[in-house]
Every structure is written in structure tokens, then in C-alpha cells.
Amino acid sequence: MHRRHVLKSTAALAAMAWLQAQAAWAQAASSLGTVGEPRWRSDPFALGVASGEPRPDSVLLWTRLYPGPAQPGQSASDEAQRTHFEEKSGIYAGQNCIVSYEIFADEALSKRVMRGTVATDAGRGWSVHVRVRGLLPGRHYWYRFACGDALSPVGRTRTAPGAQAPVERLRLALASCQHYEQGHYAAHADMAVRDLDLVLFVGDYIYEGSNPRYRVRAHTGGTARTLAEYRERHALYKSDADLRANHAAHPWLCTWDDHEVDNDYAADQDRLYSDPAVFLARRAAAYQAYFEHMPVWPFGQALDALNPAHPRIHRHWAWGQLADLWTLDCRQYRSPQPCRDPIRGGGRAVLQCPEAQDPARTMLGADQQAWLASGLAASQRRWRLLAQSTQVSSTGIDTPLGRTIYTDGWDGYAAARRALLQAVVDAGADNVVLLGGDVHQHVAAQLRLVPNDPTSPIVASEVVTTSVSSRGMSEWALARIRASNPDILHARSDERGYTLIDLSPERLLATFMATPFPAQAGAQLGVQGVFQVVSGQAGIAPVRALGGE
Ligand SMILES: [Fe+2]
């Protein structure tokens, strides 16, 4: 039986007694303008539940009150969605609503360890974030929410091990790029039933726009630009049962890439050379919707006071003595792409672009780069994992006229890449593995200070996961990339999926899970290849690889 079915049935068993108890708290909490006991006319937990940001003593729990779309299958205006919410809940804009939560130590929900209430309102899209503290390290917990007469599905989460604990394993699923229109989420269905400690999602959680060439199922609405439109897009993605199941099954760590806002944006620049002030307003709307829908919260911001203009998402995590993990932000602080087309900016393939080598150009921004460098220098754990949005190893193509590079990736930020890897060298750090996504292909690669130069030592390894559903580049183009980049040991763009990372003190094992049939909702994933990094040895090596490399 799938875990999500178990979770549903256990939720139903314990529901009645708890509803009575929480009605009493809600009554106590109600005051002028606060609704404690809405009687829902449709399920307000249609977007599910989620958890993230696991620490040894805390996790972040998430849900959002969303009683379904106002016009299923179609785009609804902000006004229509607001009216729909009022009709289904009896709650009006300007009122608060009380949501209660419970945490249990067991799957049967018989050992409750904590409960509480939190208020939400229309200003935060009726989203709920609760940072639950005082938990024990390295163990599972189960949680759920209630609001009035509605009870959420049950989620399972897990705290990180103690900071000094001698941990033998970290098993995470690395995923990115889930264009709703371009496939179903068989990858999430597969991850949801696995024994994982974490899901690590490295960007393109939503897509702001469409590509009608590969439409398996349609977005509602056009290109998202406003807060209401980004909210609608996030809600549509979470209407997918497999995605909800994967959120309910594991804690997630996340960073973002461009499509959470706009394709190929860079700091305050979009492809159309819009007024930066105008674009920053759009970006803040997209960021706000992102936080409203994710088990993620900006570092240093109170849970009831989001400032989406300049959220800090880059963070450091630890898994006992086994691993340090950094989640990096490759969008908010980066320089614009080099050698931009003057009409249509963003990334492009270019030949001869000396600007890409400019040492003043940055990918992470000076502060994040310095923070990472000092973190690497201080790191004492066995492994150092750097999770970022895209592919660090070079993907240039050698031609008779010179090397063509794609400017949105790290090739467009060559000096910044060198600085990143130099920080690894300067820290004397071994066992460094870069984890990425974005490029819609499974990749295993060596990282050298001078890419593809066999005389330049390997200083780190790279694993890039293919997309959950977004289309990949042609195998013809990828064959040219492979031929021009001997540091790439494996690259395949023809299959969708995710990557299992099994970490032990002795080695990191990367298993590329994939299906050639992302248009099939129930597609089964198989193993495309297995690569490993052995502790103390430089570089990544195949254990088993099937075709393409
Ligand atoms: Fe993508």
C-alpha cells in the first residue's frame, strides 16, 4: 500500500476526537475580526501539507487554506478567487482565521507531542507556516492542521540528526524543473514512497510561461506577472496528487531558479530590458507567492512579516558529522548574462564572448560568495554538498570558429565559477560535490579550475539531475556537448526523473532515476546510471552507466 493511503486512513481514525478539542481552542482564540470555526463548503486543504528546513530540534510546517479554484480548468480573476474563498469559508478579506496544528511521535497519531494555533489572513494568501521547535534530533514526526470543521491530510517529516552525531547515512532525492504542461509527475510518485531523509529541490518549481509545443496538460491563465497570477500557478501545480504526496512524505530543502519568476532573469533585469523598478515589483510578487506556497521561509524574517523584496534564501544545513550542505541562490544577485542580444536579453548561445571572462561578473554576489567561502573553510564534516540551480561544468561546443557557450549558465560567468572552485581549493576542502538541475539532463562531471584541462587537478565532482517533467534538449545537440567536454562523464537529456543521492562516510552514490515516458501519469522509473564519489578520492566515476555517455 502506498504511504499516502496509510496516511489518509490514519487521519480519518483520529479526526473526531481532535476536532472536538480544537473547536474549544478556536472558541477561546476568537475575537473581533477573527474567525475560529469556519464551516467549510469545500476542502480548504486541497493543496496538501508540507514540511521543510529540518534542524536537529525543529522543522517548518506548511499549508495554505485554498478551497479549490473558482473556475476549475480556467483562469480566475483575483476578485473571482476572493469571492470563491468567501463563499466556501464564510471568511471575508480583512478577517483573520485561526488554524490549529498537531505534531505526533507515531504514525498512528496516538502520541501527540505538541499542538498550537496560528492566525492567517488574505494578505498572506491564507498560507500557514509554523516553525515547530523542541523536537528530538534524527527522528520522524507526523503532523496535521485543522481549521473550523476541516482537517488536513497527515504529513510525515523528519528532524536532522544532532550536529555532532556520528551519522552513517543521508539519503536524499535531488529534483528540479517540473513544467506542469510538459508531463506528469511520475518522479514525485516514485520519491514519495521511498525511504528518504530529504527532498532537495533546486529550482523551476513552477513555470511562469507556456510552451504549446509540448502540452500534455494545460496551465490555467497566461504568463504569470501579478501576485494573483503567481498564486494561481502555484495552486495549479499543487493540484497534482503526486506532488502533494511527495511533500507530505518528506521534509524538503529548496532553492529557486529563474522560472519561479521569469525565464532567464538576472537580479533586477528581465529579458525585455524592462525598467528595473517595474521588474522588481513583479519579482517581489513572484517571491511572495513562492513563500506562500512552499515549506521555505527567508532567513532572518519573522514568520508573520514577509518582506519579498529582498529575501535571503541561501542557507547552510548540517547532517550530523556526515555532511555540510549549502543551498545557494543563483538568481537574485547575479550579473546580467554577457553578450546579450540588444532586443531580446537573457541567455543565448554565442561565439566569441570575452565579456564572459570579466572577473567583475558574479553569479552568487559578493556577500553570498564570501559567506560560502568562509563556510567551506570552517567545514569539519566528512562531505561538503553545494546545491545550486544549474550546471557548473562547462557545456561549450567547440567549432572551427571557436567555442560556443550558453550564457545563462556558469559558462557565462567563467570567473565566478573559477572563484567558486578556488574557494574550495583555498579551504583545503575535499569530498566536495556540486548538486544542480535546470538543464533537463542527468549529468556526472569532474570539476577542475580549468575546465576540460587534464593537467588541471579535479577539485570537486558534479551531479546534475534531469527534470521531473520539462523537455530536454535534443540528443544531437547533447552529443556535441559531450564531444567537446571530456570532463562530462555522463549526460542524457532524453529521459525525465530525479536523482537519488546515498551518502555514507565512505562514499556518495548518485543513482539517476528516469523514465522515457513523462507523458504517462503512472510511468515507472528505472535506473539510467549509477555514479560514485569515494571519500578521499578526487572526482566522480561510473559504477554503472547505460548508454549515451
Ligand atoms: Fe527548467
Coordinates of C-alpha atoms and ligand atoms in Angstrom, one line a residue:
M1 CA 0.0 0.0 0.0
H2 CA 1.3 3.5 -0.8
R3 CA 2.3 5.5 2.2
R4 CA -0.1 8.3 1.3
H5 CA -3.1 5.9 1.6
V6 CA -1.9 4.9 5.0
L7 CA -1.6 8.5 6.0
K8 CA -5.1 9.2 4.8
S9 CA -6.7 6.4 6.8
T10 CA -4.9 7.2 10.0
A11 CA -6.0 10.7 9.7
A12 CA -9.6 9.7 9.5
L13 CA -9.4 7.5 12.6
A14 CA -8.2 10.2 14.9
A15 CA -10.1 13.0 13.4
M16 CA -13.3 13.1 15.5
A17 CA -11.7 13.5 19.0
W18 CA -9.3 16.1 17.9
L19 CA -11.9 18.2 16.1
Q20 CA -13.8 18.5 19.4
A21 CA -10.7 19.5 21.2
Q22 CA -9.6 22.1 18.7
A23 CA -13.1 23.7 18.5
A24 CA -12.6 24.6 22.1
W25 CA -9.3 26.3 21.5
A26 CA -10.6 28.1 18.5
Q27 CA -13.5 29.5 20.5
A28 CA -11.0 30.8 23.0
A29 CA -9.0 32.4 20.3
S30 CA -11.8 34.1 18.5
S31 CA -12.1 37.9 18.8
L32 CA -13.4 40.7 16.7
G33 CA -12.3 40.1 13.1
T34 CA -11.0 36.6 13.8
V35 CA -12.8 33.5 12.6
G36 CA -12.1 30.5 14.7
E37 CA -14.6 28.0 13.4
P38 CA -15.4 28.4 9.7
R39 CA -17.7 25.8 8.3
W40 CA -16.2 24.9 5.0
R41 CA -18.2 24.1 1.9
S42 CA -15.2 22.6 0.2
D43 CA -11.9 21.2 1.4
P44 CA -9.6 24.1 2.3
F45 CA -6.6 21.7 2.4
A46 CA -6.8 20.9 -1.3
L47 CA -3.1 21.9 -1.7
G48 CA -2.0 19.5 0.9
V49 CA 0.6 19.9 3.6
A50 CA 4.4 20.1 3.5
S51 CA 7.5 20.4 5.8
G52 CA 11.0 21.7 5.3
E53 CA 14.1 23.3 6.8
P54 CA 14.9 20.3 9.2
R55 CA 17.2 21.2 12.0
P56 CA 18.1 18.9 15.0
D57 CA 15.3 20.4 17.1
S58 CA 12.9 22.0 14.6
V59 CA 11.1 21.8 11.3
L60 CA 9.0 24.2 9.3
L61 CA 5.4 23.1 8.7
W62 CA 3.3 24.5 5.8
T63 CA -0.2 24.5 4.5
R64 CA -2.5 27.0 2.7
L65 CA -6.2 27.4 3.0
Y66 CA -7.4 27.1 -0.6
P67 CA -10.9 25.8 -1.2
G68 CA -10.2 24.9 -4.8
P69 CA -10.1 27.1 -7.9
A70 CA -13.0 29.5 -8.5
Q71 CA -13.4 28.2 -12.1
P72 CA -11.9 24.7 -12.4
G73 CA -9.9 24.3 -15.5
Q74 CA -9.9 28.0 -16.3
S75 CA -8.2 31.1 -15.1
A76 CA -10.0 33.1 -12.4
S77 CA -9.5 36.8 -11.6
D78 CA -8.2 37.8 -8.2
E79 CA -11.7 39.1 -7.5
A80 CA -13.4 35.8 -8.5
Q81 CA -11.0 33.8 -6.4
R82 CA -11.6 36.1 -3.4
T83 CA -15.4 35.7 -3.8
H84 CA -15.0 32.0 -4.1
F85 CA -13.0 31.8 -0.9
E86 CA -15.6 33.8 1.0
E87 CA -18.4 31.6 -0.3
K88 CA -16.6 28.4 0.7
S89 CA -15.4 29.6 4.1
G90 CA -17.6 32.4 5.3
I91 CA -14.4 34.3 5.9
Y92 CA -14.0 37.8 4.4
A93 CA -11.0 39.7 3.4
G94 CA -9.8 41.7 6.4
Q95 CA -10.7 38.9 8.8
N96 CA -8.1 36.6 10.4
C97 CA -8.6 32.9 10.5
I98 CA -7.2 30.5 13.2
V99 CA -5.6 27.3 12.1
S100 CA -4.5 24.7 14.6
Y101 CA -1.7 22.2 14.2
E102 CA -0.6 19.0 16.0
I103 CA 2.6 17.0 16.0
F104 CA 2.8 13.3 16.8
A105 CA 5.7 11.0 17.5
D106 CA 4.0 8.0 15.8
E107 CA 2.3 7.2 12.6
A108 CA -0.9 6.0 14.4
L109 CA -1.2 9.6 15.8
S110 CA -1.5 8.3 19.3
K111 CA 1.5 10.1 20.9
R112 CA 0.9 13.8 20.5
V113 CA 4.0 15.8 21.4
M114 CA 2.8 19.3 20.6
R115 CA -0.1 21.4 19.4
G116 CA -0.9 25.0 18.9
T117 CA -2.7 27.6 16.8
V118 CA -1.6 30.2 14.3
A119 CA -3.5 33.0 12.6
T120 CA -3.6 33.6 8.8
D121 CA -5.3 36.1 6.6
A122 CA -5.8 37.2 3.0
G123 CA -2.6 39.3 2.9
R124 CA -0.5 36.2 3.1
G125 CA -2.8 34.2 0.7
W126 CA -4.2 32.3 3.7
S127 CA -0.9 30.5 3.9
V128 CA 0.3 29.0 7.2
H129 CA 3.9 28.5 8.3
V130 CA 4.8 27.1 11.7
R131 CA 8.3 26.6 12.9
V132 CA 8.0 23.8 15.5
R133 CA 10.8 23.7 18.0
G134 CA 11.7 21.5 20.9
L135 CA 11.8 18.3 18.8
L136 CA 14.2 15.4 19.2
P137 CA 17.0 15.0 16.6
G138 CA 17.1 12.4 13.9
R139 CA 13.5 11.1 14.1
H140 CA 10.3 11.1 12.2
Y141 CA 7.2 13.1 13.3
W142 CA 3.7 13.2 11.9
Y143 CA 1.6 16.4 11.7
R144 CA -1.7 17.8 10.6
F145 CA -3.7 21.0 10.6
A146 CA -7.3 21.9 11.2
C147 CA -9.4 24.9 10.5
G148 CA -13.0 25.0 11.7
D149 CA -14.6 21.8 10.7
A150 CA -11.9 20.8 8.2
L151 CA -9.0 18.5 8.8
S152 CA -5.9 18.4 6.7
P153 CA -4.1 15.3 5.4
V154 CA -1.4 13.9 7.6
G155 CA 2.2 14.7 6.7
R156 CA 5.4 13.0 7.8
T157 CA 8.6 14.8 8.5
R158 CA 12.0 14.2 10.0
T159 CA 14.4 16.3 12.1
A160 CA 18.1 16.5 11.2
P161 CA 20.5 14.4 13.4
G162 CA 22.3 16.1 16.2
A163 CA 25.1 18.4 14.9
Q164 CA 27.8 16.2 16.4
A165 CA 26.0 12.8 15.8
P166 CA 28.1 10.1 14.0
V167 CA 25.6 9.6 11.2
E168 CA 26.0 6.7 8.8
R169 CA 23.7 7.8 6.0
L170 CA 22.0 10.7 4.3
R171 CA 19.6 9.7 1.6
L172 CA 18.1 12.5 -0.4
A173 CA 16.3 12.9 -3.7
L174 CA 17.6 15.7 -5.9
A175 CA 14.9 17.2 -8.3
S176 CA 14.2 20.2 -10.4
C177 CA 12.2 21.5 -13.4
Q178 CA 8.6 20.4 -13.2
H179 CA 6.8 22.1 -16.1
Y180 CA 3.2 21.1 -15.5
E181 CA 2.3 21.3 -19.1
Q182 CA 5.1 19.0 -20.3
G183 CA 4.5 15.9 -18.3
H184 CA 3.1 14.1 -15.3
Y185 CA 4.9 13.8 -12.0
A186 CA 5.8 10.1 -12.0
A187 CA 9.1 11.2 -10.4
H188 CA 7.3 12.6 -7.4
A189 CA 5.2 9.4 -7.1
D190 CA 8.4 7.4 -7.0
M191 CA 10.1 9.7 -4.5
A192 CA 7.0 9.8 -2.2
V193 CA 7.2 6.0 -1.4
R194 CA 10.9 5.8 -0.9
D195 CA 12.8 5.8 2.3
L196 CA 14.3 9.3 2.1
D197 CA 15.7 11.8 4.6
L198 CA 15.2 14.8 2.4
V199 CA 13.9 16.0 -0.9
L200 CA 16.3 18.7 -2.3
F201 CA 14.6 20.8 -5.0
V202 CA 16.9 23.1 -6.8
G203 CA 14.6 25.2 -8.9
D204 CA 11.9 25.7 -11.6
Y205 CA 9.2 24.6 -9.2
I206 CA 6.7 26.4 -11.3
Y207 CA 6.9 27.8 -14.8
E208 CA 5.6 31.3 -15.4
G209 CA 5.0 30.7 -19.1
S210 CA 3.9 28.1 -21.6
N211 CA 5.3 26.3 -24.5
P212 CA 2.4 25.0 -26.6
R213 CA 4.6 22.6 -28.5
Y214 CA 4.8 20.1 -25.6
R215 CA 1.5 20.3 -23.9
V216 CA 0.3 17.2 -22.1
R217 CA -2.0 19.2 -19.8
A218 CA -2.6 23.0 -19.8
H219 CA -1.8 25.8 -17.5
T220 CA -4.7 28.0 -16.5
G221 CA -4.1 31.6 -17.4
G222 CA -1.3 33.1 -19.5
T223 CA 2.2 34.2 -18.4
A224 CA 2.2 34.9 -14.7
R225 CA 3.1 38.5 -13.8
T226 CA 1.0 39.5 -10.8
L227 CA 0.7 38.2 -7.3
A228 CA -2.7 36.7 -8.1
E229 CA -1.4 35.0 -11.2
Y230 CA 1.6 33.5 -9.4
R231 CA -0.6 32.3 -6.6
E232 CA -2.9 30.7 -9.2
R233 CA 0.1 29.0 -10.9
H234 CA 1.4 27.6 -7.6
A235 CA -2.0 26.3 -6.7
L236 CA -2.4 24.6 -10.0
Y237 CA 1.0 22.8 -9.6
K238 CA -0.1 21.6 -6.1
S239 CA -3.3 20.3 -7.5
D240 CA -1.1 17.4 -8.7
A241 CA -1.6 14.5 -6.3
D242 CA 1.9 13.0 -6.8
L243 CA 3.5 16.4 -5.9
R244 CA 1.3 16.7 -2.8
A245 CA 2.2 13.1 -1.8
N246 CA 5.9 13.9 -2.1
H247 CA 5.6 17.0 0.1
A248 CA 3.6 15.0 2.7
A249 CA 6.1 12.2 2.8
H250 CA 9.4 14.0 3.3
P251 CA 10.9 17.3 4.5
W252 CA 12.1 19.4 1.6
L253 CA 15.1 21.8 1.2
C254 CA 14.7 24.2 -1.7
T255 CA 16.3 26.9 -3.7
W256 CA 15.0 28.5 -6.8
D257 CA 16.0 29.2 -10.4
D258 CA 14.5 31.6 -12.9
H259 CA 11.1 30.2 -13.8
E260 CA 9.7 30.9 -10.3
V261 CA 9.8 34.5 -11.6
D262 CA 10.7 34.9 -15.3
N263 CA 12.8 32.9 -17.7
D264 CA 16.5 34.0 -17.6
Y265 CA 16.0 36.9 -15.2
A266 CA 19.2 38.2 -13.5
A267 CA 18.8 40.2 -10.3
D268 CA 16.7 43.2 -11.4
Q269 CA 16.9 42.6 -15.2
D270 CA 14.5 40.7 -17.4
R271 CA 14.9 39.7 -21.0
L272 CA 12.9 42.7 -22.2
Y273 CA 15.1 45.3 -20.6
S274 CA 12.1 46.5 -18.5
D275 CA 12.5 49.3 -16.1
P276 CA 14.2 47.6 -13.1
A277 CA 11.7 49.1 -10.7
V278 CA 8.9 47.5 -12.7
F279 CA 10.6 44.2 -12.8
L280 CA 11.5 44.2 -9.1
A281 CA 7.8 44.7 -8.3
R282 CA 7.0 41.6 -10.4
R283 CA 9.8 39.7 -8.8
A284 CA 8.6 40.6 -5.3
A285 CA 5.1 39.3 -6.3
A286 CA 6.6 36.0 -7.5
Y287 CA 8.8 35.7 -4.5
Q288 CA 5.8 36.3 -2.2
A289 CA 3.7 33.6 -3.9
Y290 CA 6.7 31.3 -3.7
F291 CA 7.0 31.6 0.1
E292 CA 3.2 31.4 0.5
H293 CA 3.3 28.0 -1.2
M294 CA 6.5 26.4 0.0
P295 CA 7.9 25.0 3.2
V296 CA 10.6 27.6 3.0
W297 CA 11.0 31.0 4.7
P298 CA 13.6 33.7 4.1
F299 CA 16.5 33.7 6.6
G300 CA 16.1 36.2 9.3
Q301 CA 12.5 37.2 8.6
A302 CA 9.7 36.6 11.1
L303 CA 7.0 34.2 10.1
D304 CA 4.4 36.9 10.2
A305 CA 6.3 39.6 8.4
L306 CA 7.4 38.6 5.0
N307 CA 9.5 41.1 3.0
P308 CA 9.5 39.6 -0.5
A309 CA 11.6 42.4 -2.0
H310 CA 15.0 41.0 -0.8
P311 CA 14.5 37.6 0.8
R312 CA 17.6 35.6 1.6
I313 CA 17.1 32.0 0.6
H314 CA 20.7 30.8 0.6
R315 CA 21.3 28.7 3.7
H316 CA 23.7 26.2 5.4
W317 CA 22.4 22.9 6.7
A318 CA 24.2 20.1 8.5
W319 CA 23.5 16.3 8.7
G320 CA 25.3 15.1 11.9
Q321 CA 29.0 14.7 11.3
L322 CA 28.3 13.4 7.8
A323 CA 27.7 16.4 5.7
D324 CA 27.5 20.1 5.4
L325 CA 25.0 21.3 2.8
W326 CA 24.7 24.7 1.3
T327 CA 21.6 25.7 -0.7
L328 CA 22.7 28.6 -3.0
D329 CA 20.8 31.4 -4.8
C330 CA 22.0 31.8 -8.4
R331 CA 19.4 34.3 -9.5
Q332 CA 18.9 37.2 -7.1
Y333 CA 22.4 38.6 -7.0
R334 CA 23.9 37.6 -10.4
S335 CA 25.2 39.9 -13.1
P336 CA 23.2 40.1 -16.3
Q337 CA 24.2 37.5 -18.9
P338 CA 27.2 38.5 -21.0
C339 CA 26.9 39.5 -24.7
R340 CA 23.1 39.9 -24.6
D341 CA 21.1 40.4 -27.7
P342 CA 20.1 44.1 -27.6
I343 CA 16.5 43.4 -28.4
R344 CA 15.9 40.2 -26.5
G345 CA 18.1 39.8 -23.5
G346 CA 18.7 36.8 -21.2
G347 CA 20.8 33.8 -22.2
R348 CA 21.8 32.7 -25.7
A349 CA 24.4 30.6 -27.4
V350 CA 27.3 32.8 -28.5
L351 CA 30.6 32.5 -30.2
Q352 CA 33.4 34.8 -29.0
C353 CA 32.2 36.5 -25.8
P354 CA 35.1 37.9 -24.0
E355 CA 32.7 39.6 -21.5
A356 CA 32.0 36.1 -20.0
Q357 CA 35.6 36.1 -18.7
D358 CA 35.2 39.5 -16.9
P359 CA 36.3 39.0 -13.3
A360 CA 33.9 41.7 -12.2
R361 CA 30.9 39.5 -13.2
T362 CA 29.2 37.5 -10.4
M363 CA 26.8 34.6 -10.1
L364 CA 26.3 34.5 -6.3
G365 CA 27.0 38.1 -5.4
A366 CA 29.9 39.1 -3.3
D367 CA 28.2 38.5 0.1
Q368 CA 27.0 35.0 -0.7
Q369 CA 30.3 34.1 -2.3
A370 CA 32.2 35.3 0.9
W371 CA 29.7 33.5 3.1
L372 CA 30.2 30.3 1.2
A373 CA 34.0 30.6 1.2
S374 CA 34.1 31.1 4.9
G375 CA 31.7 28.2 5.4
L376 CA 33.9 25.9 3.3
A377 CA 37.0 27.0 5.2
A378 CA 35.3 26.2 8.6
S379 CA 33.7 22.9 7.5
Q380 CA 34.8 19.9 9.5
R381 CA 32.2 17.4 8.4
R382 CA 33.0 14.4 6.1
W383 CA 31.2 15.7 3.0
R384 CA 30.5 19.1 1.5
L385 CA 27.5 19.3 -0.8
L386 CA 26.8 22.5 -2.7
A387 CA 23.2 22.7 -4.0
Q388 CA 22.7 25.3 -6.7
S389 CA 20.3 25.8 -9.6
T390 CA 22.2 24.8 -12.8
Q391 CA 25.2 23.1 -14.2
V392 CA 28.7 24.2 -13.1
S393 CA 30.7 22.1 -15.5
S394 CA 31.3 23.6 -19.0
T395 CA 28.8 22.9 -21.8
G396 CA 30.5 24.8 -24.5
I397 CA 30.8 23.4 -28.0
D398 CA 34.0 23.6 -30.0
T399 CA 33.5 24.8 -33.5
P400 CA 36.0 25.7 -36.3
L401 CA 35.5 29.4 -35.4
G402 CA 35.9 28.9 -31.6
R403 CA 33.9 27.7 -28.7
T404 CA 30.2 28.4 -28.4
I405 CA 28.9 28.9 -24.9
Y406 CA 25.4 29.3 -23.4
T407 CA 25.5 32.5 -21.5
D408 CA 22.8 31.9 -18.8
G409 CA 24.8 29.0 -17.2
W410 CA 28.1 29.1 -15.4
D411 CA 29.9 29.3 -18.8
G412 CA 28.6 32.9 -18.9
Y413 CA 30.2 33.5 -15.5
A414 CA 33.6 31.9 -16.0
A415 CA 35.5 34.0 -13.5
A416 CA 32.7 33.4 -10.9
R417 CA 33.0 29.7 -11.5
R418 CA 36.7 29.9 -11.1
A419 CA 36.2 31.8 -7.8
L420 CA 33.8 29.3 -6.5
L421 CA 36.2 26.4 -7.2
Q422 CA 39.2 28.4 -6.0
A423 CA 37.3 28.8 -2.7
V424 CA 37.2 25.0 -2.5
V425 CA 40.9 24.8 -3.1
D426 CA 41.8 27.6 -0.7
A427 CA 39.7 26.0 2.0
G428 CA 41.6 22.7 1.5
A429 CA 38.2 21.1 1.2
D430 CA 37.9 17.5 0.0
N431 CA 34.8 15.5 -0.7
V432 CA 33.1 18.4 -2.4
V433 CA 30.1 17.6 -4.6
L434 CA 28.1 20.1 -6.6
L435 CA 24.4 19.2 -6.9
G436 CA 22.4 21.0 -9.7
G437 CA 19.4 21.0 -12.0
D438 CA 18.0 23.3 -14.7
V439 CA 19.4 21.8 -17.8
H440 CA 16.9 18.9 -18.1
Q441 CA 19.5 16.2 -18.3
H442 CA 21.3 13.8 -16.0
V443 CA 25.0 14.7 -15.8
A444 CA 28.0 13.4 -13.9
A445 CA 31.1 15.5 -14.4
Q446 CA 34.5 16.4 -13.0
L447 CA 35.2 20.0 -11.9
R448 CA 38.6 21.5 -12.4
L449 CA 39.8 25.0 -12.0
V450 CA 40.5 25.0 -15.8
P451 CA 37.6 23.1 -17.4
N452 CA 38.5 20.1 -19.5
D453 CA 42.2 20.6 -19.0
P454 CA 43.6 17.2 -17.8
T455 CA 46.6 19.0 -16.3
S456 CA 44.3 21.0 -14.0
P457 CA 43.5 18.9 -11.0
I458 CA 40.0 17.8 -10.2
V459 CA 38.8 19.8 -7.2
A460 CA 35.2 18.7 -6.9
S461 CA 32.6 16.5 -8.5
E462 CA 29.2 17.3 -10.0
V463 CA 25.9 15.6 -10.2
V464 CA 23.1 17.4 -12.1
T465 CA 19.6 15.9 -12.1
T466 CA 17.3 15.7 -15.1
S467 CA 13.9 17.4 -15.0
V468 CA 10.8 16.0 -13.3
S469 CA 8.8 16.8 -16.5
S470 CA 10.3 19.6 -18.5
R471 CA 11.5 18.7 -22.0
G472 CA 15.2 18.2 -22.6
M473 CA 17.4 19.4 -25.5
S474 CA 17.9 17.1 -28.5
E475 CA 20.3 14.2 -28.1
W476 CA 22.0 15.5 -31.2
A477 CA 22.9 18.8 -29.5
L478 CA 23.9 17.0 -26.4
A479 CA 26.2 14.6 -28.3
R480 CA 28.1 17.7 -29.5
I481 CA 28.4 19.0 -25.9
R482 CA 29.7 15.6 -24.7
A483 CA 32.2 15.5 -27.5
S484 CA 33.6 19.0 -26.6
N485 CA 33.7 18.4 -22.8
P486 CA 35.8 15.4 -21.6
D487 CA 35.0 16.4 -18.0
I488 CA 31.4 15.3 -18.6
L489 CA 31.4 11.5 -18.0
H490 CA 27.6 11.1 -18.5
A491 CA 24.9 13.3 -19.9
R492 CA 21.5 12.3 -21.2
S493 CA 18.6 14.6 -22.0
D494 CA 16.1 12.1 -23.3
E495 CA 14.6 11.0 -20.0
R496 CA 12.8 12.7 -17.1
G497 CA 13.1 11.8 -13.4
Y498 CA 15.3 12.7 -10.4
T499 CA 18.5 11.6 -8.8
L500 CA 18.9 9.5 -5.6
I501 CA 21.9 10.6 -3.5
D502 CA 23.0 8.0 -1.0
L503 CA 25.7 9.4 1.3
S504 CA 27.8 7.4 3.8
P505 CA 31.1 8.2 5.4
E506 CA 32.8 6.1 2.7
R507 CA 31.1 7.3 -0.5
L508 CA 28.5 9.3 -2.3
L509 CA 26.3 7.2 -4.6
A510 CA 24.3 9.0 -7.3
T511 CA 21.6 6.9 -8.9
F512 CA 20.0 8.6 -12.0
M513 CA 16.3 7.6 -11.9
A514 CA 14.5 8.1 -15.2
T515 CA 11.6 7.4 -17.5
P516 CA 11.3 8.0 -21.2
F517 CA 7.6 8.4 -20.8
P518 CA 6.8 11.5 -18.8
A519 CA 3.5 12.0 -20.6
Q520 CA 2.2 8.9 -18.8
A521 CA 0.9 9.6 -15.3
G522 CA 1.8 6.2 -14.0
A523 CA 5.2 5.8 -15.7
Q524 CA 7.6 3.6 -13.8
L525 CA 11.1 4.9 -13.3
G526 CA 14.2 2.9 -13.9
V527 CA 17.9 3.3 -13.3
Q528 CA 19.7 5.2 -16.1
G529 CA 23.1 5.1 -14.4
V530 CA 24.9 5.0 -11.1
F531 CA 28.0 7.1 -10.3
Q532 CA 30.1 7.3 -7.1
V533 CA 32.5 9.6 -5.4
V534 CA 34.7 7.8 -2.9
S535 CA 35.7 9.6 0.2
G536 CA 39.2 11.0 -0.1
Q537 CA 39.4 10.4 -3.8
A538 CA 39.1 13.3 -6.3
G539 CA 36.3 13.0 -8.9
I540 CA 33.3 11.0 -9.8
A541 CA 33.3 7.6 -11.5
P542 CA 30.8 5.3 -13.1
V543 CA 29.5 2.3 -11.2
R544 CA 27.0 1.5 -13.9
A545 CA 26.0 3.6 -16.8
L546 CA 23.6 2.7 -19.6
G547 CA 24.1 4.4 -22.9
G548 CA 24.6 8.0 -24.0
E549 CA 28.0 8.7 -22.5
Ligands
FE1 FE 13.8 24.2 -16.1

